[in-house]
CSV table of C-alpha atoms and ligand atoms in Angstrom, one decimal:
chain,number,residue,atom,x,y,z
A,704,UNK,CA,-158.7,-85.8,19.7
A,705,UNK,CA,-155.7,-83.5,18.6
A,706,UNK,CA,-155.7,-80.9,21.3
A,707,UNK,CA,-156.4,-77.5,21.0
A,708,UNK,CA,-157.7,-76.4,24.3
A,709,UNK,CA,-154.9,-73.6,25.5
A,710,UNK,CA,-152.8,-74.4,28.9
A,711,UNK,CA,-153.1,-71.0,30.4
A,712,UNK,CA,-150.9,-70.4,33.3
A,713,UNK,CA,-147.7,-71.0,32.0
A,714,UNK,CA,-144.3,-70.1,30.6
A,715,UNK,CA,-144.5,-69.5,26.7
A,716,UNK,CA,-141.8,-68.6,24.8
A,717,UNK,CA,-142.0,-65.5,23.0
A,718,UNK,CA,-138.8,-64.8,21.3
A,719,UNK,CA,-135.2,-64.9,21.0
A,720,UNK,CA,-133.6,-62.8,23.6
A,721,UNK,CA,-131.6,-61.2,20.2
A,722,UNK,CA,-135.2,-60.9,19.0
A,723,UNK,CA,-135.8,-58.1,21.4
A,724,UNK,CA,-134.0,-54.9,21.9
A,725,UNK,CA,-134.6,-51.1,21.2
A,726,UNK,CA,-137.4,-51.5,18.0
A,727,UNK,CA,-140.5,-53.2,19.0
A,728,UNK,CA,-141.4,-56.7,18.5
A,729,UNK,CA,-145.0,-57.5,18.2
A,730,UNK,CA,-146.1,-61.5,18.4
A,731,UNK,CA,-149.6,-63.0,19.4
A,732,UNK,CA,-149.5,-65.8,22.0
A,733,UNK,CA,-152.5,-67.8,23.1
A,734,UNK,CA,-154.5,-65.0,20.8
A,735,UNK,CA,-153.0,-62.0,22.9
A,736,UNK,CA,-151.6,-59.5,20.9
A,737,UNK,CA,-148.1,-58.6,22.8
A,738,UNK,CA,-145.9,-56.3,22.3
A,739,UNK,CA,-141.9,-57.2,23.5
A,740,UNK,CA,-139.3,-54.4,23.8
A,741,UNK,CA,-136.3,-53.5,25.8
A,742,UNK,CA,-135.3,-51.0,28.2
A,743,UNK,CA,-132.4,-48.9,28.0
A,744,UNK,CA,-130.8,-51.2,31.0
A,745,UNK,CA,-131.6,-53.9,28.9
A,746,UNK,CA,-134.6,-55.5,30.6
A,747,UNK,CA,-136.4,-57.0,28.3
A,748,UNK,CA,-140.3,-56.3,28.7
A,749,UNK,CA,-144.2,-57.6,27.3
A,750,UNK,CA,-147.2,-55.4,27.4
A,751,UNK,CA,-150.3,-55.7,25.9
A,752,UNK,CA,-149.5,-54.4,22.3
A,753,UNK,CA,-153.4,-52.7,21.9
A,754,UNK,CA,-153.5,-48.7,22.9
A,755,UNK,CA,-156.0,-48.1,25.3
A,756,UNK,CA,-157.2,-45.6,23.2
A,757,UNK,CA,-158.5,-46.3,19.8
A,758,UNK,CA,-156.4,-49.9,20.0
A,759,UNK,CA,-153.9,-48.7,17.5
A,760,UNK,CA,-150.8,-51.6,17.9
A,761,UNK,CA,-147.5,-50.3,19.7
A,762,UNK,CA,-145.6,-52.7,18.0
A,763,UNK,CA,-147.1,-50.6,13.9
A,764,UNK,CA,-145.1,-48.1,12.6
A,765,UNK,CA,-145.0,-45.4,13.5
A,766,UNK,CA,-145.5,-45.9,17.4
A,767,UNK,CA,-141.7,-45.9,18.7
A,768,UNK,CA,-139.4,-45.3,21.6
A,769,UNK,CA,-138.3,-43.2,23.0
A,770,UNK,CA,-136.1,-44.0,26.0
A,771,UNK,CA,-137.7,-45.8,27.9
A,772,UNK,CA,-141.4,-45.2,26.5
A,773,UNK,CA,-143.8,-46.2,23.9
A,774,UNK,CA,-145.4,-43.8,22.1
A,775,UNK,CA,-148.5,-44.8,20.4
A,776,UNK,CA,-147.9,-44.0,16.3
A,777,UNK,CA,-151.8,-42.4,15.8
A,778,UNK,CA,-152.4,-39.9,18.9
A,779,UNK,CA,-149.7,-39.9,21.0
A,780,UNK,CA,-150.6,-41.9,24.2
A,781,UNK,CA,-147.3,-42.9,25.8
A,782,UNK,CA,-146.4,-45.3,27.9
A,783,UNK,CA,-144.1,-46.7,30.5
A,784,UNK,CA,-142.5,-50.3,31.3
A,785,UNK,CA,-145.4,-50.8,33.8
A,786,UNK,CA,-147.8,-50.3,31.3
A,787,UNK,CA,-148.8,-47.1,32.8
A,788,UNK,CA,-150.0,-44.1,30.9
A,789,UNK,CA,-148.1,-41.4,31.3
A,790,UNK,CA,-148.7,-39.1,28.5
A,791,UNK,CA,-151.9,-38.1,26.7
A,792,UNK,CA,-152.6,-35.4,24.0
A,793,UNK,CA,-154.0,-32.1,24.6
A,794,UNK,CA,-154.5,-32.5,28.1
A,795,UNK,CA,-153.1,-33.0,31.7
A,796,UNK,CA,-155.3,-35.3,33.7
A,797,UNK,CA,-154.5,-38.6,32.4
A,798,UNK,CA,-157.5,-41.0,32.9
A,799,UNK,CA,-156.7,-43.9,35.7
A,800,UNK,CA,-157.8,-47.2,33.7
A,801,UNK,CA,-154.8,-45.7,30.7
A,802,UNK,CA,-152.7,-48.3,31.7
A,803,UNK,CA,-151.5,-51.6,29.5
A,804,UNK,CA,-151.6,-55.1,31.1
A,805,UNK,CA,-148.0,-56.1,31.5
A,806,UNK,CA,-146.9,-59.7,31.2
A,807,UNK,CA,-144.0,-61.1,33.7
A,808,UNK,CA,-141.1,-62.3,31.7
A,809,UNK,CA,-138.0,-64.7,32.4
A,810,UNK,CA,-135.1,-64.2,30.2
A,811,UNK,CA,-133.1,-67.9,30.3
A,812,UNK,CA,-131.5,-69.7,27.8
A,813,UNK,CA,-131.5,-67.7,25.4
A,814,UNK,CA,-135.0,-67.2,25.1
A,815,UNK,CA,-137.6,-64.7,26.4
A,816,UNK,CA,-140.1,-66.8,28.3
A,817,UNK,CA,-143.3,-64.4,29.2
A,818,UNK,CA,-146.6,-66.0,31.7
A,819,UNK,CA,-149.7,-66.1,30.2
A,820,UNK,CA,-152.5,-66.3,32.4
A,821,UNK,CA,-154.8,-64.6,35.3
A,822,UNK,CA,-153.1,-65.7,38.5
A,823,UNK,CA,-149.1,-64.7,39.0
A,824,UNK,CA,-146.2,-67.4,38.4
A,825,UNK,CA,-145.4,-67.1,41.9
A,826,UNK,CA,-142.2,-69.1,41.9
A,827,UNK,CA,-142.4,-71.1,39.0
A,828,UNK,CA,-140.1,-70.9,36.5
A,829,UNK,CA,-139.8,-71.8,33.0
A,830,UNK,CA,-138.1,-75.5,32.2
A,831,UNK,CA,-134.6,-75.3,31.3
A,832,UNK,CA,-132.2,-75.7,27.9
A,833,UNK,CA,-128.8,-74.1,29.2
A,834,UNK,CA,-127.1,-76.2,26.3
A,835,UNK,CA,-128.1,-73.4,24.5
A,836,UNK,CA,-125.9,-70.7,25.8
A,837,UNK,CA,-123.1,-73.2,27.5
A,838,UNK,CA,-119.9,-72.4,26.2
A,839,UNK,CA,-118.9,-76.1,25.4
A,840,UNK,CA,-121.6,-76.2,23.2
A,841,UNK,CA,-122.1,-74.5,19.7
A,842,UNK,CA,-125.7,-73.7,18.5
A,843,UNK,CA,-127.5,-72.6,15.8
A,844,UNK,CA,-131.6,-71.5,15.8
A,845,UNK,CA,-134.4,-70.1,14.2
A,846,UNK,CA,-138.1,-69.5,14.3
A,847,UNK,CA,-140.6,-70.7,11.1
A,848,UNK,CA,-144.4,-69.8,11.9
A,849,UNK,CA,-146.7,-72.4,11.0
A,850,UNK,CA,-150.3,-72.1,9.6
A,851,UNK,CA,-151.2,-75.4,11.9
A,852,UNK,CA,-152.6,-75.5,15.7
A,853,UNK,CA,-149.9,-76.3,17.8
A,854,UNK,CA,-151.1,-80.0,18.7
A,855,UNK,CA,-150.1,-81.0,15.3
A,856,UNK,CA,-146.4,-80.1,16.2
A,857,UNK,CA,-146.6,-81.7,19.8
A,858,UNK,CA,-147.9,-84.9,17.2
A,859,UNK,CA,-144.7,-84.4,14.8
A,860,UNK,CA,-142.7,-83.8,17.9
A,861,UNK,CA,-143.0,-86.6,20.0
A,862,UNK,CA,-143.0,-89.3,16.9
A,863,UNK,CA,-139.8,-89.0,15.2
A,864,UNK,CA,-140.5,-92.4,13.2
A,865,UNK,CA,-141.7,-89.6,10.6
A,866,UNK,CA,-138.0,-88.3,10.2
A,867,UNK,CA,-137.7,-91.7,7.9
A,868,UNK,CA,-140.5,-90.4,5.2
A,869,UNK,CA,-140.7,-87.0,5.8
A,870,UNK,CA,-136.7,-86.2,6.1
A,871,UNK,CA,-135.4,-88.6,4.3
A,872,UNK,CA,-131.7,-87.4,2.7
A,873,UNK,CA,-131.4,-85.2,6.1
A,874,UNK,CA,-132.0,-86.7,9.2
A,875,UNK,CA,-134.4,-90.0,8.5
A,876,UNK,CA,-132.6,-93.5,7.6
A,877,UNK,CA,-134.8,-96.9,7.6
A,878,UNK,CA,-133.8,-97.8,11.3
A,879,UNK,CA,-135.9,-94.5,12.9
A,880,UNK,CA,-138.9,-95.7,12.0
A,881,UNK,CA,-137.9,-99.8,12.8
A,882,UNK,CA,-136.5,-99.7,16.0
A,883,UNK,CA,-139.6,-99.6,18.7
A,884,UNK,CA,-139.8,-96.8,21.1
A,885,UNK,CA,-140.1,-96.8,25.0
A,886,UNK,CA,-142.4,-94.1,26.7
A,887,UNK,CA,-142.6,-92.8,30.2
A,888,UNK,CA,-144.6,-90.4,31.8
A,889,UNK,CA,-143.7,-88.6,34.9
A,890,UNK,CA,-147.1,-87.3,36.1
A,891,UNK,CA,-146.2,-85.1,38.8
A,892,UNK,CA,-143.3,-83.5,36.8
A,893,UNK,CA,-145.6,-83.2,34.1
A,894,UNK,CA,-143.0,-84.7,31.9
A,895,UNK,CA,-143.6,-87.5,29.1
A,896,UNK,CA,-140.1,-88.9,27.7
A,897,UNK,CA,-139.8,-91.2,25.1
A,898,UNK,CA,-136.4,-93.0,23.9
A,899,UNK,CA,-135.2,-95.0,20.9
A,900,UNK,CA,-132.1,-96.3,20.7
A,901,UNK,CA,-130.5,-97.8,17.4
A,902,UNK,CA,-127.8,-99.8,17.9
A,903,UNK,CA,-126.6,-100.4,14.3
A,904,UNK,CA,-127.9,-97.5,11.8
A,905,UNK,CA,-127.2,-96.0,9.2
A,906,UNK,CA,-125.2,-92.3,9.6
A,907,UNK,CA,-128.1,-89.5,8.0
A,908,UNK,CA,-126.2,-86.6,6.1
A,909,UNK,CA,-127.1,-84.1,9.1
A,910,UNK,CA,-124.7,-86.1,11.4
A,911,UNK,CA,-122.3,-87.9,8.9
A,912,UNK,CA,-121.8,-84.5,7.6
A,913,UNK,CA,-121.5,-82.6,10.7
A,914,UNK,CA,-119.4,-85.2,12.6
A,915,UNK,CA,-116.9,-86.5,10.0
A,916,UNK,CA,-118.4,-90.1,10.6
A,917,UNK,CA,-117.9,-92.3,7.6
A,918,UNK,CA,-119.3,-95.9,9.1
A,919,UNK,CA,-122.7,-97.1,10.8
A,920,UNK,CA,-123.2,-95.2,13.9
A,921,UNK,CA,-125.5,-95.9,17.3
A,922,UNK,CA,-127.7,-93.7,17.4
A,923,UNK,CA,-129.8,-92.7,20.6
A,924,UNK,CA,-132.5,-90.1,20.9
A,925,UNK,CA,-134.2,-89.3,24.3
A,926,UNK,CA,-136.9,-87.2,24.3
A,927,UNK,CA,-138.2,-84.9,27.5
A,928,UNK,CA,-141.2,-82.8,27.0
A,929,UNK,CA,-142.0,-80.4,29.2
A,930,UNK,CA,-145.4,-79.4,28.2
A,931,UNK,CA,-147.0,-76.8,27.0
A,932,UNK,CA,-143.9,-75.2,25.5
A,933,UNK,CA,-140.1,-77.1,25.7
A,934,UNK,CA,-139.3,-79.8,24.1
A,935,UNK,CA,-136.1,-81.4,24.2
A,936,UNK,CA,-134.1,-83.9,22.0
A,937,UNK,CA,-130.7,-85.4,23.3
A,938,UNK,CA,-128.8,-87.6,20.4
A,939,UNK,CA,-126.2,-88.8,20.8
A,940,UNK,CA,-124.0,-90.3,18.0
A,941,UNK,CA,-121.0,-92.2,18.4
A,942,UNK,CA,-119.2,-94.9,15.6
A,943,UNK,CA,-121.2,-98.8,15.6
A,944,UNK,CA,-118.9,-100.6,18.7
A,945,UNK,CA,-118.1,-97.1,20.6
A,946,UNK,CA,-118.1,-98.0,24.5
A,947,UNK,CA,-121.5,-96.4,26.0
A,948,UNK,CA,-121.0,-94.0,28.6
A,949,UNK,CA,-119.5,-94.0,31.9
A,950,UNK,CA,-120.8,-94.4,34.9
A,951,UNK,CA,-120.3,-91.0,36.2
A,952,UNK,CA,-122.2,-89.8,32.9
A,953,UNK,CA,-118.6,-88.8,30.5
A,954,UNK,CA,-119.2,-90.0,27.2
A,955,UNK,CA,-116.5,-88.9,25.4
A,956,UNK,CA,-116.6,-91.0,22.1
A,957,UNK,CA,-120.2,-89.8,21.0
A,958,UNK,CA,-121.3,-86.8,19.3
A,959,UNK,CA,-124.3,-84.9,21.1
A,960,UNK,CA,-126.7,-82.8,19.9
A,961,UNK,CA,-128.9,-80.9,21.6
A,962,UNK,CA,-132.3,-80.3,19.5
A,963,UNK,CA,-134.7,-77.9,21.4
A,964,UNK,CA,-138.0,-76.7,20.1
A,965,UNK,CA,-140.6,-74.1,21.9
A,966,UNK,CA,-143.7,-74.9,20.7
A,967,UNK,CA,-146.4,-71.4,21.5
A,968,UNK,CA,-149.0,-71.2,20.2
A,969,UNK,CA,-149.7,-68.3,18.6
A,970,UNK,CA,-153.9,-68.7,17.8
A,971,UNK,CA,-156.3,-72.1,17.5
A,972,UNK,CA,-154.7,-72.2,14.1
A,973,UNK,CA,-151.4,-70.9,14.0
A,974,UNK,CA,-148.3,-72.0,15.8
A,975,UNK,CA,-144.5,-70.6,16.4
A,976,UNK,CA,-141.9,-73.2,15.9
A,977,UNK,CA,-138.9,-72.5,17.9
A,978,UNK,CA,-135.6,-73.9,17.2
A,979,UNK,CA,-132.3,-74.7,18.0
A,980,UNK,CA,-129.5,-77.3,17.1
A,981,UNK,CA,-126.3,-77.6,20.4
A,982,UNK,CA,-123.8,-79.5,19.6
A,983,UNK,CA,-120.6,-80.3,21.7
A,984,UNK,CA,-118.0,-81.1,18.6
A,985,UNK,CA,-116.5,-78.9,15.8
A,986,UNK,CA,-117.2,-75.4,18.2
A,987,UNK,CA,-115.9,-73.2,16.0
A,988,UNK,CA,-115.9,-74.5,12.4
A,989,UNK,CA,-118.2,-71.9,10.5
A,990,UNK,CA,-119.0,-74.5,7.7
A,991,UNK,CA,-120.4,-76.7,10.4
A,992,UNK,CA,-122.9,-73.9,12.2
A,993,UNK,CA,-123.9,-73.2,8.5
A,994,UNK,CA,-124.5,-76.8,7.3
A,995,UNK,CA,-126.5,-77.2,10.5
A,996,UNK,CA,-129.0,-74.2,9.9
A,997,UNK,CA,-129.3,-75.1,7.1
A,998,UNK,CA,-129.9,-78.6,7.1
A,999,UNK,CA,-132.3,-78.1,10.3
A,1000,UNK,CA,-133.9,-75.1,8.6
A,1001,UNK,CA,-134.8,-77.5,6.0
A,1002,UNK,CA,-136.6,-80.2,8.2
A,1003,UNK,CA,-138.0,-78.0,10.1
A,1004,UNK,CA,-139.8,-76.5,6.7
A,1005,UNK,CA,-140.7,-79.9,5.5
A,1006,UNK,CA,-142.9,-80.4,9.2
A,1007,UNK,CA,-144.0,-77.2,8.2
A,1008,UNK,CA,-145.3,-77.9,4.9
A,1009,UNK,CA,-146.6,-81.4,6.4
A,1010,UNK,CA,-148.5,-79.8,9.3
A,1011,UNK,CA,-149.7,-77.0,7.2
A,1012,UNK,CA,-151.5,-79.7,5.0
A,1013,UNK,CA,-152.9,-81.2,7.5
A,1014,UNK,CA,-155.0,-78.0,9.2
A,1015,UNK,CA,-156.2,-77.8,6.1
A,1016,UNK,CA,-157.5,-81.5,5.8
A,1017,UNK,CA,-158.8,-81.2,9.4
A,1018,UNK,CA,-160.7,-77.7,8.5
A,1019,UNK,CA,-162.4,-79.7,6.0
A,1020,UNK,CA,-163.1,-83.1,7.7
A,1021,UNK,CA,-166.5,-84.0,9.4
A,1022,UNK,CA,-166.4,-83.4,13.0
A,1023,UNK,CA,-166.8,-87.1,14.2
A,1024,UNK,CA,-163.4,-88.3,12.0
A,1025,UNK,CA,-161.7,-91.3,14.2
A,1026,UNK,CA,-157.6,-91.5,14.3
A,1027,UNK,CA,-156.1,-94.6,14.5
A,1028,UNK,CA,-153.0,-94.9,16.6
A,1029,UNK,CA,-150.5,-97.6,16.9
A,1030,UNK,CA,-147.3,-97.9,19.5
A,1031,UNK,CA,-145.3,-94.6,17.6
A,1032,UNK,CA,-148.1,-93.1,19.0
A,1033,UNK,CA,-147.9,-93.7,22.8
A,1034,UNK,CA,-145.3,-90.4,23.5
A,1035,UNK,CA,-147.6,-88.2,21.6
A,1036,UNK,CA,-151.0,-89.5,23.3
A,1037,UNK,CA,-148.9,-89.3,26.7
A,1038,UNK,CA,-148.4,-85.5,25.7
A,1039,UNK,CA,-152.0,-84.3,24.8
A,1040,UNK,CA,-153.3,-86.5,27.3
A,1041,UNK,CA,-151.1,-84.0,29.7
A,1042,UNK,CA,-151.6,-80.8,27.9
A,1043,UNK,CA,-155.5,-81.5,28.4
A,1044,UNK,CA,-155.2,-81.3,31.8
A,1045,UNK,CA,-153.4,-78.8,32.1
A,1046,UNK,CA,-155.7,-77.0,29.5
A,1047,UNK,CA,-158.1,-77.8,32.2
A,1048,UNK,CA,-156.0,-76.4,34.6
A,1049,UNK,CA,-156.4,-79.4,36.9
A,1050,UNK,CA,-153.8,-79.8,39.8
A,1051,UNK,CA,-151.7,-83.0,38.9
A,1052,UNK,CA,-152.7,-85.1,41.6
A,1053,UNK,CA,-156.5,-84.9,41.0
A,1054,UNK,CA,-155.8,-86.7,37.1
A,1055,UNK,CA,-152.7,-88.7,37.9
A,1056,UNK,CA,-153.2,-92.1,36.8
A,1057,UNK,CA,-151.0,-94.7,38.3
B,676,LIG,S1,-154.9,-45.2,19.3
B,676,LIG,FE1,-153.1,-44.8,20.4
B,676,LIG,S2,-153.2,-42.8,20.9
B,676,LIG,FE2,-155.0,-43.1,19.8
B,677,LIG,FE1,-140.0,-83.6,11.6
């Protein structure tokens, strides 16, 4: 079964930290309308983007700011950071229940990460993709929304034999989708990873384009998925015969990229795709950033276009329709076997099977 129970209780991404500032921002995650803005110190802040009074959204036209307030754009009803009411029209006493849930939110890595859920985050934090804003990296990133539930992109995600037929000319070659993968699941981290490693492969345009490689290339990805939301791909690239890394982890004749994707989803049928391309050569060469975005922009568009068709075939399908998966499959079955527990909301140690 493709999940599509929500994980409540966790870190979703919610935007791009340059995403948010002094005009409001208004994104649905896990169906709750929330509205992201920033203070005049710069804190970034989520609230519940419904007025308490007639519902009208804070993140519409003409609600605005004004220092560090929301004013609701139909009647008036202004707000603080806390959520509390603090203004309402025509009259002084200002009811006690005018107040907007506020969301806790983490600003790391570039991204703003907000909690969604009943109990408080306590002292977990979100998973971590400092490539991202390191400055020995360079990295370029976007967000495409996608008409699909979000366990078709975990799917897409966590088989990348599909870059082969579906990316073809950009970032598939024959060898992705020949060379077997191996799968691991670390149940008390809540982490599946799954690695293939081509020895001998063809050099994709994305990389032979980027990196000035003309020959064959070894080609290692390692996936790390930390469900729900971050998903991270380390490639590395380096010429066919380039000595593998060091002991002590240097690797300096290999490319590496650092592809990240937040996956939030946004309602049981729509999905926000996160994501971002680090790369550790060419820092400042423009041509590269742009060829990158673009080139990533456009896999990331062909997923979209894939997944999109396929909400539609499953909208349509009988409810009893049967998959059939095969050994691609074992990362992505890892993943939504996870993601169902923690949909569930189950304690690791009560599901972990060893
Ligand atoms: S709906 Fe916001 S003030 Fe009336
Ligand atoms: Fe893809």
């Amino acid at each position: 079964m493709i999940v599509t129970e929500f994980a409540r209780n966790q870190w979703y991404v919610a935007a791009y930290g340059h995403e948010v500032g002094r005009r409001q921002l208004g994104r649905t995650i896990l169906n709750e309308p929330i509205l992201l803005w920033r203070t005049e110190d710069g804190r970034a802040v989520a609230m519940a983007d419904r007025c308490v009074h007639r519902r009208f959204p804070l993140s519409e036209s003409p609600s605005h700011l004004v220092g560090d307030r929301v004013v609701c754009g139909y009647h008036g009803f202004t707000y603080g950071p806390d959520g509390v009411c603090v203004a309402v029209p025509a009259q002084q006493r200002i009811p006690r229940t005018a107040r907007l849930r506020t969301y806790p939110v983490v600003e790391q890595d570039s991204f703003v990460w907000v909690w969604i859920g009943d109990r408080e985050p306590g002292d977990t934090l979100p998973p971590r993709a400092p490539w991202l804003v390191s400055p020995d990296y360079a990295t370029v990133c976007g967000m495409e929304p996608l008409n699909a539930r979000y366990g078709l992109l975990v799917d897409n995600l966590l088989d990348l034999s599909h870059e082969t037929y579906l990316h073809g000319g950009y970032i598939g070659t024959p060898e992705v989708a020949e060379t077997p993968i191996t799968t691991e699941v670390d149940e008390d981290a809540g982490i599946v990873y799954v690695s293939r490693h081509m020895d001998d492969a063809a050099c994709p345009p994305f990389y032979a384009e980027s990196t000035g490689i003309k020959g064959r290339i070894t080609r290692w990805q390692d996936i790390e998925y930390h469900p729900p939301c971050l998903y991270l791909l380390h490639s590395r690239i380096a010429p066919v015969g380039s000595p593998p890394p060091a002991a002590d982890g240097t690797d300096s004749h290999a490319f590496h990229v650092e592809v990240v994707y937040a996956i939030t989803p946004s309602t049981e049928n729509s999905t926000y795709d996160f994501w971002a391309v680090a790369r550790d050569f060419a820092l400042d060469d423009e041509k590269v950033s742009d060829f990158l975005r673009d080139s990533n922009r456009t896999v990331v568009l062909q997923d979209v276009a894939a997944l999109n068709t396929l909400e539609e075939v499953i909208a349509r399908e009988p409810d009893r329709y049967q998959e059939l998966s095969v050994n691609i499959d074992t990362g992505g079955l890892a993943a939504r076997r996870l993601l169902a527990r923690m949909a569930g909301d189950v304690p690791a140690s009560q599901t972990a099977v060893r």
